[in-house]
Coordinates of N, CA and C in Angstrom, one line a residue:
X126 N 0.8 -1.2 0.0 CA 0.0 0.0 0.0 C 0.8 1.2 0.0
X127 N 0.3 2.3 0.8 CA 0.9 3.6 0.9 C 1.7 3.8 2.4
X128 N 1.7 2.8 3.1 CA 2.1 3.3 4.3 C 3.4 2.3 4.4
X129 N 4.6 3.0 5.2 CA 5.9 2.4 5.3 C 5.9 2.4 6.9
X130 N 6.7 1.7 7.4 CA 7.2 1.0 8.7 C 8.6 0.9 8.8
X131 N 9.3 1.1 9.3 CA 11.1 0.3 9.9 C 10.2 -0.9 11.1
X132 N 11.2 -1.8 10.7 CA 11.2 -2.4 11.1 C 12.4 -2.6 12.6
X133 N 12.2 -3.1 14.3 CA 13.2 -2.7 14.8 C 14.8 -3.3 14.4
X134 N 15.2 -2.5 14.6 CA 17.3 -2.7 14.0 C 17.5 -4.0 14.8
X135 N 17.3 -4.2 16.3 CA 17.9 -5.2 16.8 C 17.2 -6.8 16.2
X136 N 16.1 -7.0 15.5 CA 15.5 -8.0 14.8 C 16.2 -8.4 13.8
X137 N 16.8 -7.1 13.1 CA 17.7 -7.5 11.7 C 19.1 -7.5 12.0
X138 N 19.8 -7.1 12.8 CA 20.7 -7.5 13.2 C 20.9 -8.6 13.8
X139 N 20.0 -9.3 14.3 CA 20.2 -10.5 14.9 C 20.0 -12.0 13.9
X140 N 18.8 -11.3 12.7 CA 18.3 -12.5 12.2 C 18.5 -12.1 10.7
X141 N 18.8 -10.8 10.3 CA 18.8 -10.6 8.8 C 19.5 -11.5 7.9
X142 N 19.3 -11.9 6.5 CA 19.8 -13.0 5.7 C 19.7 -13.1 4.4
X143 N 20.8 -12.4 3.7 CA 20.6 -12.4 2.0 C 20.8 -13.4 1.1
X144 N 20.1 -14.2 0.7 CA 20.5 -15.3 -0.3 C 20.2 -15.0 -2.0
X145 N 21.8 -14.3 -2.4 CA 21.6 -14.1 -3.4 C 22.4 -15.1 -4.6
X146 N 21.7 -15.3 -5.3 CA 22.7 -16.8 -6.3 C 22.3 -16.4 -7.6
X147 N 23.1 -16.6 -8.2 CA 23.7 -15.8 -10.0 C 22.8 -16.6 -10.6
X148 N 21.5 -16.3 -11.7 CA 20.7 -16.9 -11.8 C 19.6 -17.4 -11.7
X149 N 19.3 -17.3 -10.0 CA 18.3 -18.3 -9.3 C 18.0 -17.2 -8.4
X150 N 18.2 -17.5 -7.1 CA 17.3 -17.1 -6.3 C 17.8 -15.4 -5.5
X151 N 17.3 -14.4 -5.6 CA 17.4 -13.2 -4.8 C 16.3 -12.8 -4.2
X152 N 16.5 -13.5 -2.7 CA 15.6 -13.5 -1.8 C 16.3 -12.7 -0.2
X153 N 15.9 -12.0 0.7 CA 15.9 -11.8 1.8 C 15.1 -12.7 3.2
X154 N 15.5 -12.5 4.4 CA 14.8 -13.3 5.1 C 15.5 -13.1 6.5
X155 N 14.3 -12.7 7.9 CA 14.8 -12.4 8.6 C 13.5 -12.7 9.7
X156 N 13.5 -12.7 11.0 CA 12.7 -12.8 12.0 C 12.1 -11.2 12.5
X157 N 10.8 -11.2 13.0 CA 10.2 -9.8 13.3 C 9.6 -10.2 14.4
X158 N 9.8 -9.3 15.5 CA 9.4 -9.5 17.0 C 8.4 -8.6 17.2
X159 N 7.2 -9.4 17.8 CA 5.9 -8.1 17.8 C 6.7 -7.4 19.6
X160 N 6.6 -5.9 19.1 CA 6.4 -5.2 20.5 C 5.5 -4.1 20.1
X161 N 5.2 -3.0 21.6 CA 4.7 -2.3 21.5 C 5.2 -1.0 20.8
X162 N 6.1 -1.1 20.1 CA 7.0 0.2 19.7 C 7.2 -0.2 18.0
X163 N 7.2 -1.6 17.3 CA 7.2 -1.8 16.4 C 5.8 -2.1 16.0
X164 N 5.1 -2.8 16.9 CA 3.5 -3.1 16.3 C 2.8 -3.0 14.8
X165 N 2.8 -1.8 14.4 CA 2.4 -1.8 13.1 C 3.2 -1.9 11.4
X166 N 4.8 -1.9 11.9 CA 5.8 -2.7 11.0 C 5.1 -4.0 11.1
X167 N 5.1 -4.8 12.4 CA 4.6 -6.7 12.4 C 3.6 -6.6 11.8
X168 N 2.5 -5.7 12.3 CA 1.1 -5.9 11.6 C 0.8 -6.2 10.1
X169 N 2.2 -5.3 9.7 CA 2.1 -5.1 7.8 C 2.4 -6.1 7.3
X170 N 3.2 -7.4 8.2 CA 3.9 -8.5 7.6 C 3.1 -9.4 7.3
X171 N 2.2 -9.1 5.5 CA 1.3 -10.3 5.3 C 1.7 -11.1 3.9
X172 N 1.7 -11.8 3.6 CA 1.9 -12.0 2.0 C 1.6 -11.3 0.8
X173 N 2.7 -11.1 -0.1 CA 2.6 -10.4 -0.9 C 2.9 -9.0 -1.1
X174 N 3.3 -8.5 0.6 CA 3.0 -6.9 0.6 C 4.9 -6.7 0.8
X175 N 4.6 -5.6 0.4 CA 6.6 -5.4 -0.4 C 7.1 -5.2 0.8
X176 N 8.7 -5.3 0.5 CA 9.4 -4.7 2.0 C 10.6 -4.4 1.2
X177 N 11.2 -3.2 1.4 CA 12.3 -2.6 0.5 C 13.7 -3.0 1.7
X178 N 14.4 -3.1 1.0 CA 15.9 -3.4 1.6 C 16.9 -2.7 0.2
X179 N 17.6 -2.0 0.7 CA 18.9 -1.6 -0.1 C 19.1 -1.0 -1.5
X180 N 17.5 -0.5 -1.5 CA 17.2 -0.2 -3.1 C 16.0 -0.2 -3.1
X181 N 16.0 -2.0 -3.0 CA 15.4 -2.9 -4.1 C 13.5 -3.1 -3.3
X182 N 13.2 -3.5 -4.6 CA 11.6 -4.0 -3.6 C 11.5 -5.7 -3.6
X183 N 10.8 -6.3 -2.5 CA 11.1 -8.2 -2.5 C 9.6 -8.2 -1.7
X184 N 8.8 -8.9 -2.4 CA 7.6 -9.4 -2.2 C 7.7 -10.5 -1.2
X185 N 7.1 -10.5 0.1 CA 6.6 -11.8 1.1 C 6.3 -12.9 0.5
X186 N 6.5 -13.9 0.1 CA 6.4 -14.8 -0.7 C 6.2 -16.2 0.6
X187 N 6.5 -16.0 1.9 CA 6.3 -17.3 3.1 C 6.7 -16.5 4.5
X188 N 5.9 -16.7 4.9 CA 5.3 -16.4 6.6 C 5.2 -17.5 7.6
X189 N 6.0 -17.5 8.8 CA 5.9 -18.3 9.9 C 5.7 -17.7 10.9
X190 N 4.6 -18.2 11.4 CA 4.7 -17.2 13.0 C 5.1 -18.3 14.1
X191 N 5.6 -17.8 15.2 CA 6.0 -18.4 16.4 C 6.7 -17.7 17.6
X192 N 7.2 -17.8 18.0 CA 7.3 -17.3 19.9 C 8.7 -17.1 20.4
X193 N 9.0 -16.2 20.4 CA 10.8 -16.0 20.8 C 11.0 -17.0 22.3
X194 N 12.3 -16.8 22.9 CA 12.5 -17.2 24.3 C 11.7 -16.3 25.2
X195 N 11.2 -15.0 25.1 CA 10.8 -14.7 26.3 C 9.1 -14.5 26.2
X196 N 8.6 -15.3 25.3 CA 7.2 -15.8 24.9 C 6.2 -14.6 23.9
X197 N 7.1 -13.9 23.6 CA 6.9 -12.8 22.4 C 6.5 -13.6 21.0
X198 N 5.5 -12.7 20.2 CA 5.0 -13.4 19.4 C 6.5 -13.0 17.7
X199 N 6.3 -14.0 17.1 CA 7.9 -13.7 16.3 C 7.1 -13.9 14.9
X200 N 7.5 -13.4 13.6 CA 7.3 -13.8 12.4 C 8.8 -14.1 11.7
X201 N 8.9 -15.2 11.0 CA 10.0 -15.4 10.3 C 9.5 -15.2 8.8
X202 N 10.4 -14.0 7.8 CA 9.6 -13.5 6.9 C 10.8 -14.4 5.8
X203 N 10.2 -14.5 5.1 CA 11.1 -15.0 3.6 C 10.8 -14.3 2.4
X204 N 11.3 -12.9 1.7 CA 10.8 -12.6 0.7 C 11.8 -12.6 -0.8
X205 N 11.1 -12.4 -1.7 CA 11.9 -12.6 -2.9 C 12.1 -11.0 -3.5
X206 N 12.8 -10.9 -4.5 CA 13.2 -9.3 -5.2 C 12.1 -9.6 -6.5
X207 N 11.1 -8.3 -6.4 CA 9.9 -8.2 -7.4 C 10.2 -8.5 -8.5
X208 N 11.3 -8.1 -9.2 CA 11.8 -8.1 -10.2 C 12.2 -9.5 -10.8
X209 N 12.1 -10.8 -10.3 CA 11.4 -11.9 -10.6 C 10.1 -12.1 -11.3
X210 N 9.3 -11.3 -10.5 CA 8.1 -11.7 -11.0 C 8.0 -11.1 -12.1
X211 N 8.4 -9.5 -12.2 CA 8.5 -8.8 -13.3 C 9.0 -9.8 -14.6
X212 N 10.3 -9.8 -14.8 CA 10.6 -11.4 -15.3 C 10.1 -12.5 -16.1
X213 N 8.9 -13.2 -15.2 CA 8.3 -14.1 -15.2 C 7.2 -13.6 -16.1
X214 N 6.8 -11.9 -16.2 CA 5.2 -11.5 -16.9 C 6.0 -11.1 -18.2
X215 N 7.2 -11.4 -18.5 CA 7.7 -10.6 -19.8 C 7.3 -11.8 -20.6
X216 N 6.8 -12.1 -21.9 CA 6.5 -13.2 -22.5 C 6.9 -12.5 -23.8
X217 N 7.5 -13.9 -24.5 CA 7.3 -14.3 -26.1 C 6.2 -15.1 -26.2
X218 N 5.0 -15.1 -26.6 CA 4.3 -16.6 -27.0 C 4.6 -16.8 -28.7
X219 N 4.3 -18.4 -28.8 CA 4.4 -18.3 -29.7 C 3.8 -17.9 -31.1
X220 N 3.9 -17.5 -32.5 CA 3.0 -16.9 -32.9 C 2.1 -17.5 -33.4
X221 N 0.6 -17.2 -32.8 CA -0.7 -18.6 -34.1 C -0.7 -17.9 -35.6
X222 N -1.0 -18.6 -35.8 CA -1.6 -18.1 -37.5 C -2.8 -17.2 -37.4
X223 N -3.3 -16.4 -38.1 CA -4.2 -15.8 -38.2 C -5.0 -16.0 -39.4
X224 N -6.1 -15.4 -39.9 CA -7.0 -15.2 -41.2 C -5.9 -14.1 -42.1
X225 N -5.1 -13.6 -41.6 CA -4.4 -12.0 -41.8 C -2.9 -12.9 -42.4
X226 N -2.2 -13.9 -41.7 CA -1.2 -14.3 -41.7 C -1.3 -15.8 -41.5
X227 N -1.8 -16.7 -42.8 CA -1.8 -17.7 -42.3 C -0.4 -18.9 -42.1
X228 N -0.8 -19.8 -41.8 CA 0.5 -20.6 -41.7 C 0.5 -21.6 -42.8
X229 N 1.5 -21.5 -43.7 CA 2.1 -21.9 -45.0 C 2.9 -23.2 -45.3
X230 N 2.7 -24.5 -45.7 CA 3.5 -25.4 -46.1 C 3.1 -26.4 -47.0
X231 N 3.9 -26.8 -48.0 CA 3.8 -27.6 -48.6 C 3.7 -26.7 -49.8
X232 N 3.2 -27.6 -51.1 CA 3.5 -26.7 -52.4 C 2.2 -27.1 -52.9
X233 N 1.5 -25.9 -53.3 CA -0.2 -25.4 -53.6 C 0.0 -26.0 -55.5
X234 N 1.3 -26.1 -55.9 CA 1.1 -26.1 -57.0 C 0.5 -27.7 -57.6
X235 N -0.2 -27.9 -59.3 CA -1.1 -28.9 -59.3 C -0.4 -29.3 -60.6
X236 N -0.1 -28.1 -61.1 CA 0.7 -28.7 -62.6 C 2.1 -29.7 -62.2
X237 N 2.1 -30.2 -61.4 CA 4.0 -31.1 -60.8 C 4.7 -30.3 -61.1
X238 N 5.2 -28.8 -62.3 CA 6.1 -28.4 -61.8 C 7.4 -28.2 -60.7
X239 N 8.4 -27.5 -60.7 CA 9.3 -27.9 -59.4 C 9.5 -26.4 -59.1
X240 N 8.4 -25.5 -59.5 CA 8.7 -24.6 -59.5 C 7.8 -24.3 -58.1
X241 N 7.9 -23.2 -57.1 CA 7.4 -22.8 -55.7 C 6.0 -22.0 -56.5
X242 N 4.5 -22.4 -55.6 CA 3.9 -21.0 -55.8 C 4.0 -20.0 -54.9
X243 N 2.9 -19.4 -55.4 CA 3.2 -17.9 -54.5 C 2.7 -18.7 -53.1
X244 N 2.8 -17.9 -52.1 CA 2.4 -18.8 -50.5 C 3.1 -20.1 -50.2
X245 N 4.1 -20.2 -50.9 CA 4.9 -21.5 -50.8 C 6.3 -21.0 -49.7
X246 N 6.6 -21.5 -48.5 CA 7.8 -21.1 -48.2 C 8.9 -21.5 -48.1
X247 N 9.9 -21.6 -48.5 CA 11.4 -22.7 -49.1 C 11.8 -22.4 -47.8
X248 N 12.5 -23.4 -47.1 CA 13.5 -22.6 -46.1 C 14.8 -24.2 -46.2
X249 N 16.3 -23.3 -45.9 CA 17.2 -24.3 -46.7 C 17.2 -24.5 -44.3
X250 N 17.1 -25.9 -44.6 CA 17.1 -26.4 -43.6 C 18.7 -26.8 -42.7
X251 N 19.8 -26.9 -43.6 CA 21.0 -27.0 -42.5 C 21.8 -25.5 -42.5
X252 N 20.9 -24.3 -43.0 CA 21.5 -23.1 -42.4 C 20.8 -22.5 -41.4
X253 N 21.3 -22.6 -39.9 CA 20.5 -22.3 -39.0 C 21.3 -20.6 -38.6
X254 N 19.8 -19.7 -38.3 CA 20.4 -18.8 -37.9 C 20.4 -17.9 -36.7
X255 N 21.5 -17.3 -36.5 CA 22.9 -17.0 -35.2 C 21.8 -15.8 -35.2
X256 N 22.1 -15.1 -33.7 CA 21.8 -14.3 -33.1 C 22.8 -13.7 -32.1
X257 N 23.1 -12.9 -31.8 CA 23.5 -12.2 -30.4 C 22.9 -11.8 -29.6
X258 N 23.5 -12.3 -28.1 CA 22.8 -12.3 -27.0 C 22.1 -10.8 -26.9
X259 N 22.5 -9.9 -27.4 CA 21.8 -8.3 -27.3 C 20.4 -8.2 -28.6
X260 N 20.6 -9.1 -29.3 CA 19.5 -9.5 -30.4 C 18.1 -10.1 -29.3
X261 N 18.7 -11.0 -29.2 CA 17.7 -11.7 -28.2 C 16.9 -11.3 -27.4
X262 N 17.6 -10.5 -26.0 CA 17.2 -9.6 -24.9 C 16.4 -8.9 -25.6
X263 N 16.8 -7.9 -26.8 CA 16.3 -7.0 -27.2 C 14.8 -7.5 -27.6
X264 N 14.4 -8.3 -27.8 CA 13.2 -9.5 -28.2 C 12.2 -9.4 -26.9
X265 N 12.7 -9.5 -25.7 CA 11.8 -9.4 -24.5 C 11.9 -8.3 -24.3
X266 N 13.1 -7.2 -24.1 CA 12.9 -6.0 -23.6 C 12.7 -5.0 -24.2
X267 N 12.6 -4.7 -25.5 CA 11.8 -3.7 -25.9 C 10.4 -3.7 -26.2
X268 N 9.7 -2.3 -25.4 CA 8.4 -2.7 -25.1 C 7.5 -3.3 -24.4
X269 N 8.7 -4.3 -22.9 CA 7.7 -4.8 -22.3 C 7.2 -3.9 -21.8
X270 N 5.6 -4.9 -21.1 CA 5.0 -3.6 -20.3 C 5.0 -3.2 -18.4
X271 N 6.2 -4.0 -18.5 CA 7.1 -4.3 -16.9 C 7.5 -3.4 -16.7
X272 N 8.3 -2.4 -17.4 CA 9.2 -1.3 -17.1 C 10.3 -1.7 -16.8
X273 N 10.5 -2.8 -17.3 CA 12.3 -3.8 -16.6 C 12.9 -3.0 -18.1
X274 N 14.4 -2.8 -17.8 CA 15.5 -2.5 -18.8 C 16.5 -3.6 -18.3
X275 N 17.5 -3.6 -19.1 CA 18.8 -4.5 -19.1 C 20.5 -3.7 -19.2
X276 N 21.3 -3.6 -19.1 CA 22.2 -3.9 -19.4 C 23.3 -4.6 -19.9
X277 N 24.0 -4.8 -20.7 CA 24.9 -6.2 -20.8 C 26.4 -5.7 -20.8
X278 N 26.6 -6.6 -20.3 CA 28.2 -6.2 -20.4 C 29.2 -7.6 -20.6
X279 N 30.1 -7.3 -21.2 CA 30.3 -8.3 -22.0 C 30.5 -8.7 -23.7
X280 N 31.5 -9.5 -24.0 CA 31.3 -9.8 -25.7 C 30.7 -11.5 -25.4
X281 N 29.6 -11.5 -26.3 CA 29.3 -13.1 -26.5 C 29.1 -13.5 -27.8
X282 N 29.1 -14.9 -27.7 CA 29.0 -15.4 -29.4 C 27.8 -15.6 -29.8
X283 N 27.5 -15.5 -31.2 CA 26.5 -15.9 -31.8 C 25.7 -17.0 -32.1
X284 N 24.5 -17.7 -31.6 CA 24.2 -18.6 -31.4 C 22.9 -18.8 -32.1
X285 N 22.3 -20.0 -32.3 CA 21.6 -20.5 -33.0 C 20.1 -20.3 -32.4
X286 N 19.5 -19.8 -31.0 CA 19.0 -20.2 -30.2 C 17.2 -18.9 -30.8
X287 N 16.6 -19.5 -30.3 CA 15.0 -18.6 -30.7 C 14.4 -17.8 -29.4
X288 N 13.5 -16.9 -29.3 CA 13.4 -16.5 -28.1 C 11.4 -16.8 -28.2
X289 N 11.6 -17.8 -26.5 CA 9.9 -17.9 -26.4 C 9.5 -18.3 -25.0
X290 N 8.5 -18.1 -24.3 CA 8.4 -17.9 -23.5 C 8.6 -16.9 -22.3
X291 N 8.3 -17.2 -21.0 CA 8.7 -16.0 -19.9 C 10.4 -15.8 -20.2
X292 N 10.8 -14.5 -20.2 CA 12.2 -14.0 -19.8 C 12.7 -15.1 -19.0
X293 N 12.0 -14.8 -17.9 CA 13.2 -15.6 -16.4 C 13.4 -17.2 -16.8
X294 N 11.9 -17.8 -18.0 CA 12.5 -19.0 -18.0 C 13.3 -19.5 -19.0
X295 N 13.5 -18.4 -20.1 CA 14.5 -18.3 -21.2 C 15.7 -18.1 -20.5
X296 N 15.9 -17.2 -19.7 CA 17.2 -16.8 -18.8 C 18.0 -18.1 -18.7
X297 N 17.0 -18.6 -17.5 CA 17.9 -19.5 -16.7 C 18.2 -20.9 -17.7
X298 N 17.3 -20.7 -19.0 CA 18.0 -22.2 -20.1 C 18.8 -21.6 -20.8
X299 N 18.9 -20.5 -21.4 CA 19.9 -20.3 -22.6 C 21.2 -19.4 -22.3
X300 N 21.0 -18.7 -20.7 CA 22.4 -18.0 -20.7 C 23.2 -18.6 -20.8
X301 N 23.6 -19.8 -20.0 CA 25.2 -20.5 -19.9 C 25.5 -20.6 -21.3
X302 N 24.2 -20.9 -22.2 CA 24.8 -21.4 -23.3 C 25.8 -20.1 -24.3
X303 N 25.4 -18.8 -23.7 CA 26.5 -17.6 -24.0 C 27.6 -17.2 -23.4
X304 N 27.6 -18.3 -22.2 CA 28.5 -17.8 -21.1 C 28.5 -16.9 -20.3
X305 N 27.2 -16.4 -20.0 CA 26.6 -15.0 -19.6 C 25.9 -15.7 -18.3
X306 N 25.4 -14.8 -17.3 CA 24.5 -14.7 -15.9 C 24.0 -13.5 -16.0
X307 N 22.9 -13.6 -15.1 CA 22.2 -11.9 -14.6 C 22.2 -11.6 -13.3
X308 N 22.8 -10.5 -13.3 CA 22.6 -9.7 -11.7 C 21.3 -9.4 -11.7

């Protein structure tokens, strides 16, 4: 929502925990002690509702509640960096045919000629073609409607590879194959 909280310092200093892995997972996670001076930080700790750390925003994604040593009520929070999910909504699908653009094969022609008709598509089958990894990206990130951008840095080779599906799950199959990871 609109309203922000700190959470108390000695909670995160005792229990704070960044698990960040090249690739995979950028998540935070830490324990929250209900008192009467933090109260409405705990109160806000529900699923799904953001909590900013160091920038960045990380959605509550798993909630435990339970009872410190001195019988205080505790939440152990687990959240992930939004920018997964964002990620996850960037889509290639694949394209259908339409009435506008239908889909094309075989040869329409009646006379046996060996000649193509019109609507006929030839494609020479052992020339497959290379992309660069900035070709690609450029494929999900221009015009998503995430607001995500990229940077790359780096030279990579050119590769055979198509772009379809969510971002994050093209990510995690086709980078190694450039030699590449994502911060």
């Amino acid at each position: 929502g609109n309203n922000e909280e700190r959470l108390d310092y000695n909670d995160m200093y005792n229990s704070f925990k960044v698990n960040f892995q090249l690739n995979s997972t950028y998540e935070i996670s830490f324990t929250a002690t209900y008192t009467e001076q933090y109260k409405d930080a705990y109160n806000m700790l529900k699923m799904g509702q953001g909590i900013w750390y160091d920038g960045r925003e990380y959605y509550i994604q798993q909630l435990e509640s339970g009872l410190d040593e001195n019988g205080l009520a505790t939440m152990q929070v687990t959240a992930h960096a939004i920018l997964i999910d964002l990620m996850k909504n960037v889509r290639i699908d694949p394209k259908q045919p339409t009435e506008d653009d239908p889909e094309v094969s075989g040869d329409n022609s009646s006379d046996g000629s060996d000649n193509p008709q019109i609507g006929t598509v030839v494609k020479k089958t052992d020339e497959q073609q290379t992309h660069s990894l900035q070709e690609l990206l450029d494929q999900f990130f221009k015009n998503n409607d995430q607001g995500i951008t990229y940077e790359l840095h780096g030279n990579f080779p050119k590769l055979a590879i198509e772009c379809s599906g969510s971002l994050y799950e093209w990510l995690g199959s086709n980078l190694a194959s450039f030699g590449a990871y994502y911060i």
